[in-house]
XYZ file of C-alpha atoms in Angstrom:
209
model
C 0.000 0.000 0.000
C 1.309 3.454 -0.899
C 1.655 5.675 2.193
C -0.763 8.575 2.440
C 1.070 11.930 2.351
C 0.998 13.821 5.621
C 2.382 17.066 6.945
C 4.310 18.997 7.836
C 6.153 19.775 4.617
C 9.762 18.726 5.181
C 10.979 19.645 1.689
C 9.936 22.488 -0.612
C 11.103 23.153 -4.159
C 10.728 26.580 -5.738
C 11.941 27.784 -9.118
C 15.476 28.419 -7.835
C 15.711 26.920 -4.356
C 15.393 23.773 -2.298
C 14.055 24.266 1.218
C 14.266 21.448 3.722
C 14.322 20.866 7.443
C 17.824 21.535 8.819
C 20.035 18.579 9.735
C 23.016 18.734 12.130
C 25.092 17.513 9.184
C 24.483 20.908 7.549
C 26.474 22.712 10.268
C 29.656 23.434 8.298
C 27.784 24.670 5.240
C 25.496 26.815 7.363
C 28.475 28.413 9.119
C 30.173 29.278 5.845
C 27.077 31.174 4.707
C 26.510 32.867 8.077
C 30.122 33.837 8.757
C 30.427 35.405 5.295
C 27.226 37.408 5.917
C 27.564 38.669 9.487
C 27.885 42.352 8.573
C 24.804 41.892 6.388
C 22.752 40.089 9.077
C 23.684 41.687 12.400
C 21.746 44.944 11.977
C 18.457 43.024 11.682
C 18.741 39.590 13.310
C 19.352 39.192 17.025
C 20.748 35.660 16.710
C 23.555 36.876 14.427
C 25.078 38.713 17.391
C 26.135 35.354 18.884
C 28.363 34.439 15.930
C 31.004 33.314 15.115
C 30.604 29.948 16.831
C 32.167 26.503 16.331
C 30.891 23.783 14.006
C 29.957 21.743 17.076
C 27.917 24.612 18.481
C 26.199 25.118 15.133
C 25.365 21.414 14.971
C 23.719 21.741 18.380
C 21.639 24.686 17.097
C 20.517 22.627 14.114
C 19.676 19.659 16.349
C 17.287 21.920 18.270
C 15.760 23.133 15.006
C 15.281 19.549 13.829
C 13.817 18.438 17.152
C 11.277 21.256 17.191
C 10.367 20.493 13.567
C 9.845 16.788 14.238
C 7.693 17.582 17.273
C 5.539 20.021 15.282
C 6.535 22.936 17.510
C 8.445 25.212 15.117
C 9.397 24.922 11.453
C 12.843 26.218 10.476
C 14.184 25.452 7.000
C 17.546 25.606 5.290
C 17.511 27.394 1.938
C 19.739 25.656 -0.619
C 20.335 26.060 -4.317
C 18.193 23.648 -6.361
C 20.984 21.068 -6.310
C 21.017 21.055 -2.515
C 24.731 21.801 -2.250
C 25.118 25.459 -1.226
C 23.354 27.149 1.693
C 21.743 30.336 0.375
C 20.031 31.267 3.643
C 17.371 30.154 6.069
C 13.677 30.682 6.742
C 10.879 29.512 8.950
C 7.214 29.355 9.854
C 7.076 30.234 13.535
C 3.965 29.735 15.746
C 4.758 32.655 18.030
C 1.953 34.966 16.937
C -1.062 33.241 18.463
C -3.637 30.634 17.516
C -4.228 30.176 13.784
C -1.209 32.236 12.795
C 2.443 31.902 11.848
C 5.236 34.424 11.519
C 7.495 34.074 8.489
C 11.176 34.708 9.016
C 13.906 34.672 6.373
C 17.520 35.571 5.727
C 19.599 35.339 2.568
C 23.399 35.122 2.485
C 25.054 38.382 1.500
C 26.416 37.144 -1.828
C 22.931 36.082 -2.936
C 21.013 39.136 -1.694
C 19.183 41.402 -4.106
C 18.120 38.582 -6.448
C 14.542 38.142 -5.243
C 15.275 34.942 -3.332
C 13.724 36.166 -0.084
C 10.468 36.901 -1.917
C 10.550 33.485 -3.613
C 11.169 31.679 -0.337
C 8.569 33.674 1.610
C 5.966 32.985 -1.085
C 6.583 29.251 -0.693
C 6.037 29.496 3.061
C 2.835 31.472 2.537
C 1.486 28.690 0.329
C 2.390 26.059 2.922
C 0.758 28.092 5.685
C -2.568 28.481 3.917
C -2.820 25.440 1.640
C -1.315 22.759 3.909
C -1.557 24.093 7.446
C -4.964 25.748 7.045
C -3.967 28.891 8.920
C -6.022 32.070 9.222
C -3.170 34.568 9.279
C 0.475 34.912 8.305
C 2.661 37.723 9.601
C 5.996 39.291 8.676
C 7.775 41.494 11.222
C 10.654 43.764 10.230
C 12.552 46.889 11.192
C 11.292 49.939 9.233
C 14.904 50.565 8.217
C 15.129 47.100 6.660
C 13.755 48.230 3.320
C 14.390 44.946 1.433
C 12.487 42.934 4.051
C 9.519 45.302 3.970
C 9.575 45.049 0.178
C 9.108 41.269 0.407
C 5.911 41.706 2.417
C 4.637 44.376 0.060
C 5.352 42.315 -3.082
C 3.431 39.345 -1.689
C 0.306 41.339 -0.939
C 0.669 41.698 2.829
C -1.039 44.620 4.552
C 0.959 46.937 6.802
C -1.129 46.836 9.969
C 1.056 49.274 11.859
C 4.463 49.970 13.357
C 5.098 48.984 16.966
C 7.395 51.517 18.565
C 10.532 50.534 20.487
C 9.681 46.844 20.652
C 13.087 45.207 20.048
C 16.494 45.976 21.520
C 19.337 46.168 19.011
C 22.882 44.908 19.558
C 24.030 48.429 20.444
C 21.426 48.684 23.201
C 19.078 51.000 21.321
C 15.372 50.206 20.952
C 13.997 49.520 17.480
C 10.555 49.846 15.976
C 8.903 46.831 14.319
C 6.618 46.900 11.290
C 3.749 44.384 11.418
C 2.569 42.998 8.062
C -0.267 40.475 7.739
C -1.926 38.356 5.075
C -5.290 36.784 5.910
C -6.666 33.533 4.528
C -9.516 35.321 2.749
C -7.028 37.543 0.896
C -4.563 34.791 0.048
C -5.949 33.665 -3.333
C -5.622 37.177 -4.738
C -2.037 37.533 -3.555
C 1.028 36.952 -5.770
C 2.117 34.201 -3.374
C -0.778 31.975 -4.458
C 0.615 31.783 -7.991
C 4.203 31.040 -6.952
C 6.080 27.986 -8.223
C 6.152 25.319 -5.500
C 6.284 21.588 -4.889
C 6.051 20.317 -1.305
C 6.840 16.877 0.113
C 6.298 15.199 3.470
C 8.948 13.385 5.555
C 8.465 10.217 3.461
C 8.941 12.088 0.181
C 5.232 11.911 -0.692
C 4.013 14.950 -2.615
C 1.788 17.370 -0.721
C 1.540 20.183 -3.309
């Protein structure tokens, strides 16, 4: 009997990328991408302040990501080139915004920035959120000064609900504002994300989308 496909989506294929659940074996490749991008990432991502770290420490980080994924608690993906050899970045669908919602996070390595990959990856996660997970709401949070990140939300049809003042503390101790962007299930089909190129597969390799 052929197994019935079931979620969550462990592997996603877009036009230019392969997204899959992180494995501890990805530690060295992940570090190469992160270490080469620290100046690019630190202004916006709190976790980047804790780098550089060792390969062993990075493997431990990825073990936690994998454990949370397998337990259905949080869904953090590696972003690879289509061949699955080079780490281009990372992304995730995070259930930290309340019942029926997910927050999309994403980062792209410095050498691959400015090519539309963040938009492509975020669109894939939007499709997973609404078509597979049956969510009511997807959010993107970003610093108002992070113009490329805000552009991703805008391109995918998200609505700017407002800007929360002095909500996050930056590495230099200053307090940063946070823009809140949302896309609701009833608006999803009219969004550019709904037409994005995507194939999704479960942990057994059975096709979900």
